[in-house]
Short mmCIF file of C-alpha atoms in Angstrom, two decimals:
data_model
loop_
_atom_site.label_atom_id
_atom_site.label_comp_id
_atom_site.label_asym_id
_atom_site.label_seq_id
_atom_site.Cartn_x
_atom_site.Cartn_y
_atom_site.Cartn_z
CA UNK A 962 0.00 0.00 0.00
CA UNK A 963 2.57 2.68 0.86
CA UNK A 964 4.48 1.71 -2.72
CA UNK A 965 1.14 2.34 -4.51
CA UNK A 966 0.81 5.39 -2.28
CA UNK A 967 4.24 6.71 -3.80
CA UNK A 968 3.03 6.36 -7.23
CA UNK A 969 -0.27 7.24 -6.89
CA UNK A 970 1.92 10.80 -5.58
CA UNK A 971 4.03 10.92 -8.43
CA UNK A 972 1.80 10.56 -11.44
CA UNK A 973 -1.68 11.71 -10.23
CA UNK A 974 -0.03 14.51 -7.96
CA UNK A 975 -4.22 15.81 -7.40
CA UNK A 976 -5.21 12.31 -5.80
CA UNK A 977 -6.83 12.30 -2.53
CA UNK A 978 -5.47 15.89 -2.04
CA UNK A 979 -9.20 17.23 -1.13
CA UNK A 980 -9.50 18.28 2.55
CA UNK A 981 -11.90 16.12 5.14
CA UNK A 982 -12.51 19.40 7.39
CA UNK A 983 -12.30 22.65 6.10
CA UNK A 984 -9.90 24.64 7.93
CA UNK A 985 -7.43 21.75 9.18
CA UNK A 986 -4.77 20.25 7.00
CA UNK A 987 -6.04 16.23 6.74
CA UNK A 988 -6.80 15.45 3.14
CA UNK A 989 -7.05 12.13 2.30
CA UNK A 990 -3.84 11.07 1.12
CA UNK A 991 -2.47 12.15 4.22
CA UNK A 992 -5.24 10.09 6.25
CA UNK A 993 -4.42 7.21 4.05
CA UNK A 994 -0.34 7.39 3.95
CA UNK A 995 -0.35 7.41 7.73
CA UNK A 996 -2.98 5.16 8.25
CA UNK A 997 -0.80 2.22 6.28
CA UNK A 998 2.25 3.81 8.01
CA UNK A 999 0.86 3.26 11.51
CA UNK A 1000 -0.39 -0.24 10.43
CA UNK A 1001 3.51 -0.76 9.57
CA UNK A 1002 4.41 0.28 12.91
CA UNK A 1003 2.01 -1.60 14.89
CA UNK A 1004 2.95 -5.32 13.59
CA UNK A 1005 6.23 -4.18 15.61
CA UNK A 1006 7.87 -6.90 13.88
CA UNK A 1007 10.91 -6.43 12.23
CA UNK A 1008 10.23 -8.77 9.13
CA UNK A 1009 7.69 -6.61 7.91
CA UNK A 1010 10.40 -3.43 8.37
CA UNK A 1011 12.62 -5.18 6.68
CA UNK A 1012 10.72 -5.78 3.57
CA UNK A 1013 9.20 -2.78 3.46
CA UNK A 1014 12.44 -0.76 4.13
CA UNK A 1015 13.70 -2.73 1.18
CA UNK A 1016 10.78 -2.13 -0.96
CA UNK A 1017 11.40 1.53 -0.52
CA UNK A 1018 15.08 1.63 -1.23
CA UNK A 1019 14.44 -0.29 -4.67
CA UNK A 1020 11.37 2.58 -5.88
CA UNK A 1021 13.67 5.70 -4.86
CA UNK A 1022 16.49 4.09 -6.73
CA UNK A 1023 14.38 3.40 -9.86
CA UNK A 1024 12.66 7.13 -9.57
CA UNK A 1025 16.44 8.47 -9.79
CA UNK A 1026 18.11 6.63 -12.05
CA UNK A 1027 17.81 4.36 -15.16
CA UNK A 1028 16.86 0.51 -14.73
CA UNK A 1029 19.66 -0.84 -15.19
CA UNK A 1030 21.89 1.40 -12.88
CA UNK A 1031 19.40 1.19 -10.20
CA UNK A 1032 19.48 -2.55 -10.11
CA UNK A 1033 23.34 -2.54 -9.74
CA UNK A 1034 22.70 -0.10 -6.69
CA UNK A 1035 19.70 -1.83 -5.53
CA UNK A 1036 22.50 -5.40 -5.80
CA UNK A 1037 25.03 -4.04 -4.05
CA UNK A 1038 22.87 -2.63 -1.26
CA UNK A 1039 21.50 -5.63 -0.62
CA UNK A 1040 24.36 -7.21 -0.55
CA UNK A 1041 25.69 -5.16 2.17
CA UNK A 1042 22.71 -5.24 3.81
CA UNK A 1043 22.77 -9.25 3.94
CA UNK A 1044 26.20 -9.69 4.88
CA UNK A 1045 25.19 -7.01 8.06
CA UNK A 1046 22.04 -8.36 9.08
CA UNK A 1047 23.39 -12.01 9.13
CA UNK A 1048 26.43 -11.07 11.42
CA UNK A 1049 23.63 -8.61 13.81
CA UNK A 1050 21.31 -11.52 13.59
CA UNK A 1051 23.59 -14.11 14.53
CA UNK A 1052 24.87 -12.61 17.29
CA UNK A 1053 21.22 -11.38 18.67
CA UNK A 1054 20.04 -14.90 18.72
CA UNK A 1055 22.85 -16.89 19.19
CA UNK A 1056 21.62 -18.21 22.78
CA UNK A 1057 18.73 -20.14 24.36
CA UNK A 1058 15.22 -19.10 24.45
CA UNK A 1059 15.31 -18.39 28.08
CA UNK A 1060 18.40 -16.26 28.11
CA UNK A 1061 16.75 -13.61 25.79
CA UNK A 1062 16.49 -10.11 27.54
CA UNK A 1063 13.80 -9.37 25.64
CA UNK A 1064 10.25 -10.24 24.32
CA UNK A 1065 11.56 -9.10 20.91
CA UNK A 1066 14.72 -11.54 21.34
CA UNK A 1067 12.67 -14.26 22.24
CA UNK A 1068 10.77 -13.95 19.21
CA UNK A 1069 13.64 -13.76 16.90
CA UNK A 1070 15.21 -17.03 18.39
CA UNK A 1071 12.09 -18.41 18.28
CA UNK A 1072 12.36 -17.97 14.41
CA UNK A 1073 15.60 -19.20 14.22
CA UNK A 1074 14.97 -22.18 16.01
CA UNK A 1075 12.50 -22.98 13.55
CA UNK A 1076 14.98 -24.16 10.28
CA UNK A 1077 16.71 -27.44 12.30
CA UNK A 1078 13.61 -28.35 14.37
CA UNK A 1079 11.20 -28.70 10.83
CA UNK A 1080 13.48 -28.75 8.37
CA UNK A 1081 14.12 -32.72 9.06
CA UNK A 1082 10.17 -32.60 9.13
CA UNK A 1083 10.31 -32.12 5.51
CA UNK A 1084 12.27 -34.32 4.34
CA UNK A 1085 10.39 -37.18 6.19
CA UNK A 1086 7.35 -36.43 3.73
CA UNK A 1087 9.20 -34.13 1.14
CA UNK A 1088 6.34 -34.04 -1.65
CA UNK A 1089 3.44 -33.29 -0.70
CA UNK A 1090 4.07 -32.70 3.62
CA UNK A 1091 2.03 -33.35 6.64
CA UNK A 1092 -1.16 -31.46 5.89
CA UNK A 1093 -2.18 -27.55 7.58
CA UNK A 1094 -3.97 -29.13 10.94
CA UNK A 1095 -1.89 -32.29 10.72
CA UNK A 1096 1.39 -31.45 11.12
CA UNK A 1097 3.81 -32.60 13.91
CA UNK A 1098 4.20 -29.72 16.65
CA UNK A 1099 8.05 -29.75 17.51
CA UNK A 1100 9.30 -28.71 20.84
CA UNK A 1101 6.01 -26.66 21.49
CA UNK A 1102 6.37 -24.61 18.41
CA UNK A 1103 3.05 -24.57 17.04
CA UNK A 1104 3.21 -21.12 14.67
CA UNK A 1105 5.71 -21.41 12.24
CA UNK A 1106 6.95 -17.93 11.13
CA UNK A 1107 8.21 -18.14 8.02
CA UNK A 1108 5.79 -18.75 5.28
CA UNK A 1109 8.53 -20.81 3.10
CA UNK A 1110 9.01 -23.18 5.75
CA UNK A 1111 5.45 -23.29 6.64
CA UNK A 1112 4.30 -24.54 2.66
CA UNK A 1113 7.11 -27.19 2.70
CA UNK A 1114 6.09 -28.38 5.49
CA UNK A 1115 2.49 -28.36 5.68
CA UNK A 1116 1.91 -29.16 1.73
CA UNK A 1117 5.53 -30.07 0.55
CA UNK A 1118 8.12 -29.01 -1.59
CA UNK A 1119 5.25 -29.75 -4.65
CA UNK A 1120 3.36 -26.42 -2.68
CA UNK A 1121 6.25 -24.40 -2.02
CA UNK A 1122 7.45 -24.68 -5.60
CA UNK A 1123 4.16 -23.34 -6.53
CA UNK A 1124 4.55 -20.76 -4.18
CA UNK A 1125 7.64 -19.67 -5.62
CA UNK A 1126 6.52 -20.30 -9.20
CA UNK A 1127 3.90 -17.85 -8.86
CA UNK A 1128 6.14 -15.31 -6.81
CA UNK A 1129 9.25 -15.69 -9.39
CA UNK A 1130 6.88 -15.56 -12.43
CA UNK A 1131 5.34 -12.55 -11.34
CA UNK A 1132 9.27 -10.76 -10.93
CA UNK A 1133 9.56 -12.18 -14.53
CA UNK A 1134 6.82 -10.97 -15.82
CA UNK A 1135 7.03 -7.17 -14.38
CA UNK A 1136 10.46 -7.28 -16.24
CA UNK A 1137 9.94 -8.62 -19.23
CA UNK A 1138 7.36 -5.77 -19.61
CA UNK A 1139 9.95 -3.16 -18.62
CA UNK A 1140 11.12 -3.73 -22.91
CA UNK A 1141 8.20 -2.53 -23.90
CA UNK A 1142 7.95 1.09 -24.89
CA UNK A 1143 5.19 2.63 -22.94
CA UNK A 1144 3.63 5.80 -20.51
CA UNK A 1145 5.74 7.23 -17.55
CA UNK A 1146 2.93 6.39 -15.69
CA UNK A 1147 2.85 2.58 -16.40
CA UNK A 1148 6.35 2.00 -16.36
CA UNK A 1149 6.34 3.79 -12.50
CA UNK A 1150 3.50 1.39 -11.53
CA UNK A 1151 5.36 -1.67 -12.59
CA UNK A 1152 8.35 -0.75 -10.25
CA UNK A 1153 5.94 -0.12 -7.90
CA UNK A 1154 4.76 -3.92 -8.36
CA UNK A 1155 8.91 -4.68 -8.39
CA UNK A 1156 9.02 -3.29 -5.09
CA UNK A 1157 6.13 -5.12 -3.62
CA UNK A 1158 7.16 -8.56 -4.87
CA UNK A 1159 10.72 -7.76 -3.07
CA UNK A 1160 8.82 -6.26 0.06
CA UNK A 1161 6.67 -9.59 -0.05
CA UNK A 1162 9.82 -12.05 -0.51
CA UNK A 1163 11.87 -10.51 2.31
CA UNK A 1164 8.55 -10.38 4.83
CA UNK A 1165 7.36 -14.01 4.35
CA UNK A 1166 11.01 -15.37 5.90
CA UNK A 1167 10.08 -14.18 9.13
CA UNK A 1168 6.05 -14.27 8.86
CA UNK A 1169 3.30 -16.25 7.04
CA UNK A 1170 0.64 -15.56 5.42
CA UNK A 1171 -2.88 -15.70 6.74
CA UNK A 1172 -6.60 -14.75 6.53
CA UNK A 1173 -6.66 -11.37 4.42
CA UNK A 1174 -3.16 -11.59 2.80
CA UNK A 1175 -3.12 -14.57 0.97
CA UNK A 1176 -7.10 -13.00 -0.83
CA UNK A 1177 -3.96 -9.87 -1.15
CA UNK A 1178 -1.46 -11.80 -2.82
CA UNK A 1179 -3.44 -13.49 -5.40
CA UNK A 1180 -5.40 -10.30 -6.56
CA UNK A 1181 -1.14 -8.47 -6.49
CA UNK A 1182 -1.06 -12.02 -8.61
CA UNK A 1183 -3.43 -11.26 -11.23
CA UNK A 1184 -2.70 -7.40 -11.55
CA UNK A 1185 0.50 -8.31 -12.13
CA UNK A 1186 -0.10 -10.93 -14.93
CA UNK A 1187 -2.95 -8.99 -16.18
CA UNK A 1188 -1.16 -6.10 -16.89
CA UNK A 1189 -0.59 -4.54 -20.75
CA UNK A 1190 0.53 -1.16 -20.91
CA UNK A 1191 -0.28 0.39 -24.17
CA UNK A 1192 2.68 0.71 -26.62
CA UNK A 1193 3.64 4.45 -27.15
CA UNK A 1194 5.61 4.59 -30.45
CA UNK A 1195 8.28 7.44 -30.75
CA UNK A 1196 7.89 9.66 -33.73
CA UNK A 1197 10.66 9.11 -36.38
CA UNK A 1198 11.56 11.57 -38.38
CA UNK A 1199 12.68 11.04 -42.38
CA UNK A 1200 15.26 13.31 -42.68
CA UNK A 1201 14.88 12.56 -46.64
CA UNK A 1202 11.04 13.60 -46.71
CA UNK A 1203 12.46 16.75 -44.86
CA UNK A 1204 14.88 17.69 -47.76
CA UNK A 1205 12.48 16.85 -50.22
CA UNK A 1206 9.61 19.21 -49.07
CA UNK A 1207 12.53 21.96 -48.24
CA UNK A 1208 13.47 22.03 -51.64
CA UNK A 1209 9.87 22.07 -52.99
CA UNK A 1210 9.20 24.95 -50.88
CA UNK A 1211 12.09 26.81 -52.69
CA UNK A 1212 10.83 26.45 -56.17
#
């Protein structure tokens, strides 16, 4: 919502700028930026920052530079971010559960945990898993956190591949469009879908997907693979045609 915010900013610059109360300053962009902002804030999980912080770092890239330089900035970020995070994250949960400080560190061992207590889950029943209600609860962890781990286990590596089919098709798809010649406004809207699917990929490690977001992700699905931007064709100009009609002017 906040990347669809951005563009909605940048190429209808009038949207949602009428004012709820005469006299005070709350239109309703404003109501509705902060309103998803807020909702950001209030998961007060760090997943969710992640991805969106990520999200945001890949539109402002693309809105100041071309594609292709943005994605070498938007690669090398991440990869600094990645080598960073591991070493912070490492180090903030490398201990037992009950020696966190924290709620917040609990939950974040918690989540690491999870990889060697399911992942030999998974390879017990590797195609198709254990089922969503069926699934062996190990050492008390009933919520698994990370929506990857959470397919292959519950409906096998056969769901998760889906999963990621759908996910990875849908990055595909947003660039093979970027070849076509189109509107500003088009071509802003599909790195706005860029930035969601990166948002989405980084979020789901730490969180699954339930109730409301996976009717989300399917409808983010179809815009994506529904989309066709109308061709714009550049004007050419026949420089021969030019000469031609120049001289006929002169005689």
């Amino acid at each position: 919502g906040f990347c669809y915010c951005l563009w909605l900013s940048k190429v209808e610059p009038h949207w949602g700028g009428r004012k709820l109360i005469h006299g005070l300053p709350f239109t309703q962009r404003g109501l509705v930026l902060a309103g998803v902002v807020l909702g950001l804030f209030m998961t007060q999980s760090r997943g969710p920052w992640m991805g969106v912080g990520l999200a945001l770092v890949f539109a402002l890239l693309t809105r100041k530079f071309p594609l292709a330089k943005a994605g070498m900035l938007f690669l090398l970020f991440l990869a600094i971010f990645s080598v960073a995070a591991y070493y912070v994250g490492d180090k903030y949960t490398n201990m037992d559960l009950n020696q966190a400080n924290s709620e917040e560190q609990q939950n974040a061992i918690y989540r690491r945990e999870l990889i060697p207590h399911y992942v030999p889950l998974v390879l017990e029943r590797p195609a198709f898993g254990w089922g969503i209600t069926t699934f062996p609860k190990i050492d008390g962890q009933a919520s698994i956190d990370n929506e990857y781990l959470l397919l292959a286990v519950t409906q096998g590596l056969l769901g998760l591949g889906l999963f990621l089919a759908i996910m990875l098709g849908s990055a595909a798809r947003l660039f093979k469009l970027l070849g076509r010649p189109m509107a500003r406004q088009d071509r802003l809207l599909i790195f706005a879908h860029m930035a969601v699917v990166i948002g989405l990929m980084t979020t789901l490690t730490t969180v699954y997907m339930g109730e409301q977001v996976v009717a989300l992700f399917f409808l983010f699905a179809g815009w994506v693979q529904g989309m066709n931007p109308a061709l714009v064709r550049v004007p050419t100009v026949n420089r021969f045609a030019s000469r031609g009609e120049f001289r006929r002017v002169m005689a």
